[in-house]
Coordinates of C-alpha atoms (C1' of nucleotides) in Angstrom, one line a residue:
Chain A
M20 CA 1.5 28.9 15.9
G21 CA -0.7 31.5 15.3
R22 CA -0.1 30.8 11.5
K23 CA -2.6 31.3 9.0
P24 CA -4.2 28.1 7.8
C25 CA -3.0 26.9 4.5
C26 CA -6.2 28.4 2.7
E27 CA -9.3 30.2 3.5
K28 CA -11.5 27.8 4.6
V29 CA -14.9 29.4 4.4
G30 CA -16.8 28.0 1.6
L31 CA -14.9 24.8 1.0
R32 CA -15.4 21.6 1.3
R33 CA -14.5 19.0 3.2
G34 CA -15.3 15.4 4.2
P35 CA -15.4 12.4 1.7
W36 CA -14.2 13.2 -2.1
T37 CA -16.9 12.4 -4.5
S38 CA -15.8 10.8 -7.6
E39 CA -16.4 13.9 -9.7
E40 CA -14.1 15.6 -7.5
D41 CA -11.9 12.7 -7.9
Q42 CA -12.1 13.1 -11.4
K43 CA -11.3 16.7 -11.7
L44 CA -8.2 16.6 -9.7
V45 CA -6.9 13.4 -11.6
S46 CA -7.4 15.0 -14.8
H47 CA -5.7 18.3 -13.7
I48 CA -3.0 16.6 -12.2
T49 CA -2.4 14.4 -15.2
N50 CA -2.7 17.2 -17.7
N51 CA -1.0 19.9 -16.1
G52 CA 1.1 17.8 -13.7
L53 CA 2.0 18.6 -10.2
S54 CA 2.4 22.3 -9.1
C55 CA 1.6 24.5 -6.3
W56 CA -1.2 22.7 -4.2
R57 CA -2.7 25.9 -3.0
A58 CA -3.3 26.8 -6.7
I59 CA -4.4 23.7 -7.8
P60 CA -8.1 23.1 -6.4
K61 CA -8.9 26.7 -8.2
L62 CA -7.5 25.3 -11.3
A63 CA -8.8 22.4 -11.5
G64 CA -12.2 23.5 -10.4
L65 CA -12.5 22.1 -6.9
L66 CA -13.7 23.8 -3.8
R67 CA -11.0 21.8 -1.7
C68 CA -8.1 23.6 0.1
G69 CA -4.7 22.8 -1.4
K70 CA -3.8 20.3 1.4
S71 CA -6.8 18.4 1.0
C72 CA -5.9 18.0 -2.7
R73 CA -2.7 17.2 -2.0
L74 CA -3.7 14.2 0.8
R75 CA -6.3 13.1 -1.6
W76 CA -3.8 12.5 -4.2
T77 CA -1.2 11.3 -2.3
N78 CA -2.9 8.6 -0.2
Y79 CA -5.6 7.6 -2.4
L80 CA -5.5 8.8 -6.1
R81 CA -1.9 8.6 -6.9
P82 CA -1.7 6.2 -9.9
D83 CA 1.3 4.1 -8.4
L84 CA -0.6 2.9 -4.8
K85 CA -0.8 -0.6 -4.5
R86 CA -3.5 -0.6 -1.9
G87 CA -5.1 -4.0 -0.7
I88 CA -4.0 -6.6 2.1
F89 CA -0.7 -6.3 3.4
S90 CA 1.3 -9.4 2.9
E91 CA 3.4 -10.7 5.3
A92 CA 6.4 -10.0 4.0
E93 CA 5.2 -6.3 4.1
E94 CA 4.1 -7.0 7.4
N95 CA 7.6 -8.3 8.6
L96 CA 9.0 -5.5 6.8
I97 CA 7.0 -3.1 8.5
L98 CA 7.8 -4.5 12.1
D99 CA 11.4 -4.6 11.1
L100 CA 11.4 -1.1 10.3
H101 CA 9.4 0.2 12.8
A102 CA 12.0 -1.7 15.2
T103 CA 14.3 0.8 13.9
L104 CA 12.6 4.0 13.0
G105 CA 9.9 4.0 15.3
N106 CA 6.6 6.0 13.9
R107 CA 8.6 7.4 10.9
W108 CA 5.6 6.1 8.7
S109 CA 7.0 8.2 6.0
R110 CA 10.7 6.7 5.9
I111 CA 9.0 3.4 6.6
A112 CA 6.5 3.9 3.4
A113 CA 9.7 4.6 1.4
Q114 CA 10.7 1.2 1.9
L115 CA 7.6 -0.1 0.9
P116 CA 6.6 0.7 -2.9
G117 CA 2.8 1.6 -3.4
R118 CA 2.3 2.2 0.1
T119 CA 1.5 5.3 2.0
D120 CA 2.7 6.4 5.4
N121 CA -1.0 7.0 6.0
E122 CA -1.9 3.2 5.0
I123 CA 1.0 2.0 7.0
K124 CA 0.3 4.0 10.2
N125 CA -3.2 3.1 10.2
Y126 CA -2.2 -0.8 9.8
W127 CA 0.1 -0.1 12.4
N128 CA -2.4 1.2 14.8
T129 CA -5.2 -1.5 14.0
R130 CA -3.3 -5.0 13.5
L131 CA 0.7 -5.1 14.1
K132 CA 0.7 -3.2 17.3
K133 CA -1.9 -6.1 18.3
R134 CA 0.3 -8.6 16.8
L135 CA 3.3 -7.5 18.9
R136 CA 1.2 -7.4 22.2
S137 CA -0.3 -11.1 21.6
Q138 CA 3.2 -12.0 21.1
G139 CA 4.1 -10.4 24.4
L140 CA 6.2 -7.7 22.7
D141 CA 5.8 -4.0 23.7
P142 CA 5.0 -2.5 20.3
N143 CA 7.0 0.3 21.3
T144 CA 10.3 -1.3 22.1
H145 CA 9.5 -4.4 20.3
L146 CA 11.1 -5.8 23.6
P147 CA 9.2 -8.5 25.9
L148 CA 6.8 -7.1 28.2
E149 CA 7.0 -7.1 31.7
D150 CA 4.6 -9.8 33.4
S151 CA 2.2 -7.1 34.4
K152 CA 1.7 -5.8 31.4
L153 CA 1.6 -9.1 29.5
D154 CA -1.7 -9.6 31.6
D155 CA -3.2 -6.5 30.0
T156 CA -3.7 -7.3 26.5
E157 CA -6.7 -5.0 26.0
D158 CA -6.0 -2.3 23.6
D159 CA -6.7 0.6 25.8
T160 CA -3.2 0.1 26.9
D161 CA -2.2 2.0 23.3
D162 CA -1.5 4.9 25.9
E163 CA 1.3 3.0 26.3
G164 CA 4.0 5.8 27.3
G165 CA 1.5 6.0 29.8
D166 CA 0.1 9.2 31.0
S167 CA 1.2 11.4 28.3
S168 CA -1.4 10.6 25.2
D169 CA -4.4 12.3 27.3
V170 CA -2.8 15.6 27.1
T171 CA -3.8 15.8 23.4
M172 CA -6.7 14.1 23.4
S173 CA -8.4 17.2 25.6
D174 CA -12.1 16.4 23.8
A175 CA -15.0 14.6 26.2
S176 CA -15.8 12.1 23.1
K177 CA -12.8 10.4 23.3
S178 CA -12.8 9.9 27.0
E179 CA -16.4 8.9 26.7
K180 CA -15.7 6.6 23.9
R181 CA -12.7 5.0 26.3
S182 CA -15.0 4.4 29.3
K183 CA -17.5 2.8 27.1
K184 CA -14.7 0.4 26.2
K185 CA -13.4 0.0 29.4
S186 CA -17.5 -0.4 31.0
K187 CA -17.5 -3.9 29.0
P188 CA -16.6 -6.6 31.2
K189 CA -13.5 -8.2 29.5
E190 CA -15.2 -11.9 29.5
T191 CA -17.8 -10.9 27.4
V192 CA -16.1 -9.6 24.8
K193 CA -15.7 -11.7 21.8
V194 CA -13.0 -10.5 19.5
R195 CA -13.6 -10.6 16.4
Q196 CA -11.2 -11.8 13.8
P197 CA -9.4 -9.2 12.1
K198 CA -10.7 -9.3 8.2
G199 CA -8.8 -7.9 5.4
P200 CA -9.3 -4.3 4.8
K201 CA -12.0 -3.0 3.3
P202 CA -11.8 -3.4 -0.6
A203 CA -11.5 0.0 -1.8
P204 CA -12.1 0.7 -5.3
Q205 CA -8.7 0.2 -7.0
L206 CA -8.6 3.3 -9.2
K207 CA -6.2 3.8 -11.9
M208 CA -5.5 6.1 -14.2
C209 CA -6.0 5.5 -18.2
Q210 CA -6.5 7.2 -21.4
S211 CA -9.4 7.3 -23.2
D212 CA -10.0 9.1 -26.8
E213 CA -11.4 12.0 -24.1
G214 CA -8.5 12.1 -22.2
P215 CA -7.2 10.6 -18.8
V216 CA -9.9 9.1 -16.8
L217 CA -9.8 7.0 -13.6
L218 CA -11.3 3.5 -14.0
K219 CA -11.9 1.0 -11.7
V220 CA -9.7 -2.2 -11.4
P221 CA -11.3 -4.7 -11.7
K222 CA -10.8 -7.1 -8.7
A223 CA -8.4 -10.1 -8.8
P224 CA -10.5 -13.3 -8.2
K225 CA -8.4 -14.1 -5.0
S226 CA -6.4 -11.8 -2.9
P227 CA -3.2 -13.0 -3.7
I228 CA -1.8 -12.0 -0.8
S229 CA -3.8 -14.5 1.3
V230 CA -1.9 -17.3 0.3
N231 CA 2.0 -18.0 1.1
P232 CA 3.6 -18.3 -2.4
G233 CA 7.1 -18.4 -1.3
P234 CA 9.5 -21.2 -2.2
G235 CA 9.2 -22.5 1.3
C236 CA 5.6 -23.4 1.5
N237 CA 4.2 -26.5 1.1
Y238 CA 1.5 -26.7 -1.5
D239 CA 1.3 -30.4 -1.3
D240 CA -1.6 -30.9 1.0
D241 CA -3.5 -27.8 -0.3
S242 CA -6.4 -28.8 -2.5
E243 CA -7.1 -25.3 -3.6
H244 CA -3.9 -24.8 -5.4
S245 CA -3.4 -28.4 -6.6
S246 CA -6.9 -28.5 -8.5
S247 CA -5.9 -26.0 -10.6
S248 CA -2.7 -27.2 -11.7
T249 CA -2.9 -30.6 -12.5
V250 CA -2.1 -30.7 -15.5
T251 CA 1.5 -31.5 -16.3
T252 CA 4.1 -30.4 -18.6
K253 CA 7.2 -31.6 -20.2
S254 CA 9.9 -29.2 -18.9
H255 CA 11.2 -27.0 -21.2
E256 CA 14.2 -27.8 -23.0
D257 CA 12.5 -28.0 -26.2
H258 CA 12.8 -26.4 -29.3
R259 CA 10.6 -22.8 -28.3
D260 CA 12.2 -19.6 -28.6
S261 CA 11.5 -16.0 -27.3
S262 CA 8.8 -15.6 -29.8
D263 CA 6.5 -18.6 -27.8
F264 CA 7.0 -16.2 -24.6
I265 CA 5.4 -13.4 -26.5
K266 CA 2.4 -15.7 -27.6
A267 CA 2.2 -17.1 -24.2
L268 CA 1.7 -13.5 -22.9
T269 CA -0.6 -12.7 -25.7
S270 CA -3.0 -15.3 -25.2
V271 CA -4.1 -14.1 -21.6
S272 CA -4.0 -10.6 -22.0
S273 CA -5.5 -8.2 -24.8
F274 CA -2.2 -6.9 -25.4
P275 CA -1.6 -7.2 -29.5
E276 CA 1.1 -9.1 -30.6
A277 CA 2.5 -6.6 -32.5
E278 CA 2.7 -3.9 -30.0
L279 CA 4.2 -6.4 -27.6
W280 CA 6.7 -7.6 -30.0
S281 CA 8.0 -4.1 -30.4
C282 CA 7.9 -3.4 -26.6
I283 CA 9.5 -6.2 -25.5
K284 CA 11.9 -7.5 -28.5
P285 CA 14.3 -5.2 -27.6
I286 CA 14.5 -6.6 -24.2
T287 CA 14.0 -10.3 -24.6
N288 CA 17.2 -9.9 -27.5
S289 CA 19.6 -9.6 -24.1
F290 CA 18.2 -12.9 -22.6
S291 CA 18.1 -16.6 -24.1
S292 CA 15.2 -17.8 -24.9
T293 CA 15.4 -20.4 -22.6
A294 CA 15.4 -18.1 -19.6
L295 CA 12.2 -16.0 -20.7
L296 CA 10.5 -19.6 -21.2
S297 CA 11.1 -20.4 -18.1
E298 CA 10.4 -17.1 -16.5
W299 CA 6.9 -17.3 -18.3
D300 CA 6.4 -20.9 -17.3
S301 CA 6.7 -20.0 -13.7
Y302 CA 4.6 -17.0 -13.9
R303 CA 2.1 -19.3 -15.1
A304 CA 2.3 -21.8 -12.5
F305 CA 2.0 -19.6 -9.8
D306 CA -0.9 -17.7 -11.5
S307 CA -2.7 -20.5 -12.7
S308 CA -2.5 -21.8 -9.4
L309 CA -4.1 -18.9 -7.7
F310 CA -6.5 -17.9 -10.1
P311 CA -7.7 -21.0 -11.9
S312 CA -10.4 -18.8 -13.3
S313 CA -8.1 -16.8 -15.3
Y314 CA -6.8 -19.6 -17.0
P315 CA -9.3 -21.9 -18.1
Q316 CA -7.9 -22.0 -21.4
L317 CA -4.4 -22.5 -20.5
N318 CA -4.8 -25.7 -18.6
S319 CA -3.2 -27.9 -21.2
G320 CA 0.6 -26.9 -20.9
L321 CA 1.0 -25.5 -17.9
P322 CA 3.9 -26.4 -15.7
K323 CA 3.6 -28.1 -12.6
L324 CA 4.0 -26.0 -9.6
E325 CA 5.5 -28.3 -7.4
D326 CA 8.1 -29.0 -10.4
V327 CA 8.8 -25.3 -10.0
N328 CA 8.9 -25.2 -6.4
S329 CA 11.4 -28.0 -6.1
K330 CA 13.7 -26.3 -8.5
S331 CA 13.3 -22.9 -7.4
S332 CA 14.2 -24.2 -3.7
A333 CA 17.6 -25.1 -4.7
V334 CA 18.4 -21.3 -5.7
A335 CA 20.6 -19.3 -3.0
S336 CA 19.4 -15.7 -2.5
P337 CA 21.9 -13.3 -3.7
V338 CA 21.2 -11.1 -0.4
Q339 CA 22.7 -12.4 2.5
G340 CA 20.0 -13.1 5.5
M341 CA 17.2 -14.1 2.9
L342 CA 15.6 -17.2 2.1
P343 CA 16.4 -18.8 -1.4
A344 CA 14.9 -16.5 -3.7
Y345 CA 12.2 -18.1 -5.7
N346 CA 13.9 -18.6 -9.3
P347 CA 12.2 -21.3 -11.2
M348 CA 14.3 -23.3 -13.7
G349 CA 17.8 -22.1 -12.5
M350 CA 17.6 -18.6 -14.2
E351 CA 20.4 -17.0 -13.0
M352 CA 19.1 -14.4 -10.1
Q353 CA 20.6 -11.2 -11.3
T354 CA 19.6 -11.8 -14.9
R355 CA 16.1 -12.6 -13.5
M356 CA 16.0 -9.3 -11.9
Q357 CA 17.4 -7.6 -14.5
F358 CA 14.9 -9.1 -17.1
S359 CA 11.9 -8.3 -14.6
S360 CA 12.9 -5.1 -14.1
Q361 CA 13.7 -4.0 -17.6
L362 CA 10.2 -5.6 -19.0
T363 CA 8.1 -4.1 -16.0
H364 CA 9.7 -0.6 -16.6
E365 CA 9.4 -1.3 -20.5
I366 CA 5.5 -1.7 -20.3
G367 CA 5.1 0.7 -18.0
Q368 CA 6.5 3.5 -19.9
N369 CA 5.2 2.7 -22.8
Y370 CA 1.5 1.3 -22.2
G371 CA 0.5 3.8 -19.2
G372 CA 0.6 4.2 -15.8
I373 CA -1.3 0.7 -14.7
F374 CA 1.8 -1.9 -14.9
Q375 CA 4.9 -0.9 -12.7
E376 CA 7.9 -2.3 -10.8
T377 CA 6.8 -3.1 -7.5
C378 CA 9.7 -5.5 -7.1
Y379 CA 11.4 -5.8 -3.7
P380 CA 13.1 -8.0 -1.7
Q381 CA 10.9 -10.2 0.6
P382 CA 12.4 -11.9 3.3
D383 CA 9.6 -14.6 3.2
M384 CA 9.3 -15.2 -0.4
G385 CA 12.3 -14.1 -2.4
M386 CA 12.4 -11.2 -4.7
S387 CA 10.1 -11.3 -7.4
W388 CA 6.8 -12.2 -6.0
S389 CA 5.4 -9.0 -5.4
M390 CA 5.8 -8.0 -9.2
H391 CA 4.2 -11.2 -10.2
A392 CA 1.2 -10.3 -7.3
E393 CA 0.8 -7.1 -8.8
L394 CA 0.4 -8.5 -12.4
S395 CA -2.3 -10.9 -11.2
H396 CA -4.1 -8.4 -8.8
C397 CA -4.8 -5.8 -11.2
G398 CA -5.9 -8.1 -13.9
T399 CA -4.2 -9.2 -16.7
E400 CA -6.9 -7.9 -19.1
S401 CA -6.8 -4.7 -17.8
L402 CA -3.4 -4.2 -17.6
F403 CA -2.9 -3.3 -21.2
A404 CA -6.0 -1.7 -22.1
T405 CA -4.5 1.3 -23.6
P406 CA -1.5 0.6 -25.5
N407 CA -1.1 3.9 -26.8
P408 CA 2.8 5.0 -25.8
A409 CA 1.9 8.8 -26.9
N410 CA -0.5 8.7 -23.8
A411 CA 1.5 7.3 -21.3
P412 CA 1.2 9.5 -18.4
S413 CA 4.4 11.5 -17.8
N414 CA 4.7 10.7 -14.0
F415 CA 5.3 6.9 -15.0
E416 CA 8.8 7.8 -14.7
E417 CA 9.3 7.1 -11.2
V418 CA 9.5 3.6 -11.3
P419 CA 10.6 2.4 -8.1
Q420 CA 13.8 0.4 -8.0
P421 CA 14.3 -2.8 -5.5
S422 CA 14.7 -1.8 -2.2
P423 CA 18.5 -2.0 -0.7
C424 CA 17.6 -3.5 2.6
T425 CA 16.1 -6.5 4.0
T426 CA 18.0 -8.0 6.8
S427 CA 17.7 -6.5 10.2
Q428 CA 21.2 -5.5 9.9
E429 CA 20.8 -4.0 7.0
L430 CA 18.0 -2.5 8.4
Q431 CA 19.7 -1.2 11.3
R432 CA 22.6 0.2 9.1
L433 CA 20.0 2.0 7.0
A434 CA 18.3 3.8 10.1
A435 CA 21.6 5.0 11.4
L436 CA 22.4 6.2 7.9
L437 CA 19.1 7.9 8.0
D438 CA 19.9 9.6 11.5
L439 CA 22.9 10.7 10.4
I440 CA 21.7 12.5 7.7
Chain B
dA11 C1' -34.6 -7.3 12.6
dA12 C1' -32.8 -4.3 15.8
dT13 C1' -29.3 -2.6 18.3
dC14 C1' -24.7 -2.5 20.0
dA15 C1' -19.7 -2.8 20.1
dA16 C1' -15.6 -2.9 17.9
dT17 C1' -13.3 -2.0 13.7
dC18 C1' -11.3 0.2 10.1
dC19 C1' -9.5 3.8 7.3
dA20 C1' -10.4 8.4 4.8
dA21 C1' -9.9 12.7 6.0
dC22 C1' -8.6 16.1 9.3
dC23 C1' -5.4 19.2 12.8
dG24 C1' -1.8 21.1 13.7
dC25 C1' 3.3 21.5 14.6
dC26 C1' 7.7 21.5 12.3
dC27 C1' 11.2 22.0 8.4
dT28 C1' 12.4 24.0 4.3
dT29 C1' 12.6 27.5 1.0
dC30 C1' 12.3 31.5 -0.9
dG31 C1' 12.0 36.9 -1.2
Chain C
dG29 C1' 18.6 37.3 9.7
dC30 C1' 13.7 37.5 9.4
dG31 C1' 9.3 36.1 8.3
dA32 C1' 5.7 34.1 5.6
dA33 C1' 4.2 30.6 2.6
dG34 C1' 4.6 25.6 1.3
dG35 C1' 4.8 21.2 1.8
dG36 C1' 5.7 16.8 4.8
dC37 C1' 4.7 14.5 9.0
dG38 C1' 2.8 12.0 13.0
dG39 C1' -1.4 12.1 15.6
dT40 C1' -6.3 12.2 16.2
dT41 C1' -10.9 12.0 14.7
dG42 C1' -15.7 10.1 13.5
dG43 C1' -18.4 8.2 10.1
dA44 C1' -19.3 3.7 7.5
dT45 C1' -19.1 -1.1 8.2
dT46 C1' -19.0 -5.6 10.2
dG47 C1' -20.1 -8.6 13.6
dA48 C1' -22.0 -10.1 17.9
dT49 C1' -26.3 -10.6 20.6

DNA sequence: AATCAATCCAACCGCCCTTCG
DNA sequence: GCGAAGGGCGGTTGGATTGAT
């Protein structure tokens, strides 16, 4: 109310950011860290207001952003959280590592609201819609709450837009199949000789999220998967040791073996070699089935996905209310979590801000899937491009920890706690 | 091929809360 | 205690993209 704008707007750029602007901002923040947002544009040589810089950074340039299509598990988590938290997007986002409140909000408005309506549920209350409302599945009803929304939408363009929509007879409108979000360029911070640079992360051959990899899923009739994992291996009761784990990892990445050793060795020492090898086999089984093109040279020696699935299904989840976790070969769940967490944390810290722990409970898929998906999605080759510990961005200390909430009751409990604070 | 409508999502707006002098 | 500044947050906009006709 009568407050001065956050900055002098005269002469400042607005609208979409250019890649040069992105570079300047990223490079400044990488070198100097986050300080006063108002000062940043000047220091970074940008003709933007501080607020615009902050938004650009938090919603788009931050190295820990996940981007890409929301998984079904994420969708469900958003729905659960929204049921208890309402439109508190930032709180919801806090439970979804790598996602921003803006992203979730957009996703909610464009997809999830409709999904709820199509299920006959009120997006606000998550309760069944009354019959009268049920008939009206049009999007225009998103003014639910009724009369209030128009108060803020005073401008003519909006109502014009709306009347345009309404003027079209319902029957003639063909609903476009929702597609995945626009594949925004995935930018990650890397170090070059000249300093930090923004690199486009190569797209994964296929989004892992479009496939349900959970233990409950059935791959048997899925030719897409079976085609790539036709090679059977004997199981791994054999004489391999943890060095095989390292070799296997090295074989599909540009990660130098020596570097890998120094990074991972301390962790591997704490785990049995059988556990490590099982872990690695399970990665390969899933990854090769989803991204066969990434594994042309590895078709011999891959474990069978069916084997992995059959064994994983027997493992009970350690979290009440969750489905059995994907936990191939019976590695004890806590051990597995500990291993994954340590491994990704270690790599992230030593090798730049690309590899990150995004492991969190996923009711449909078990604990560790998302971490694996992240690995695949970034493209293994790009993960270890700059193995220079000295260049690791300082902000990579913020490795997200597994979220503590999974079930509806837990979510409600969390919401209640948040409200108390 | 051109046009129109639907959809997506980055960016913006403005209010609110917190911090600090 | 007060006011200003900074930052966070939820709601909204509008250009770009996509699909249908």
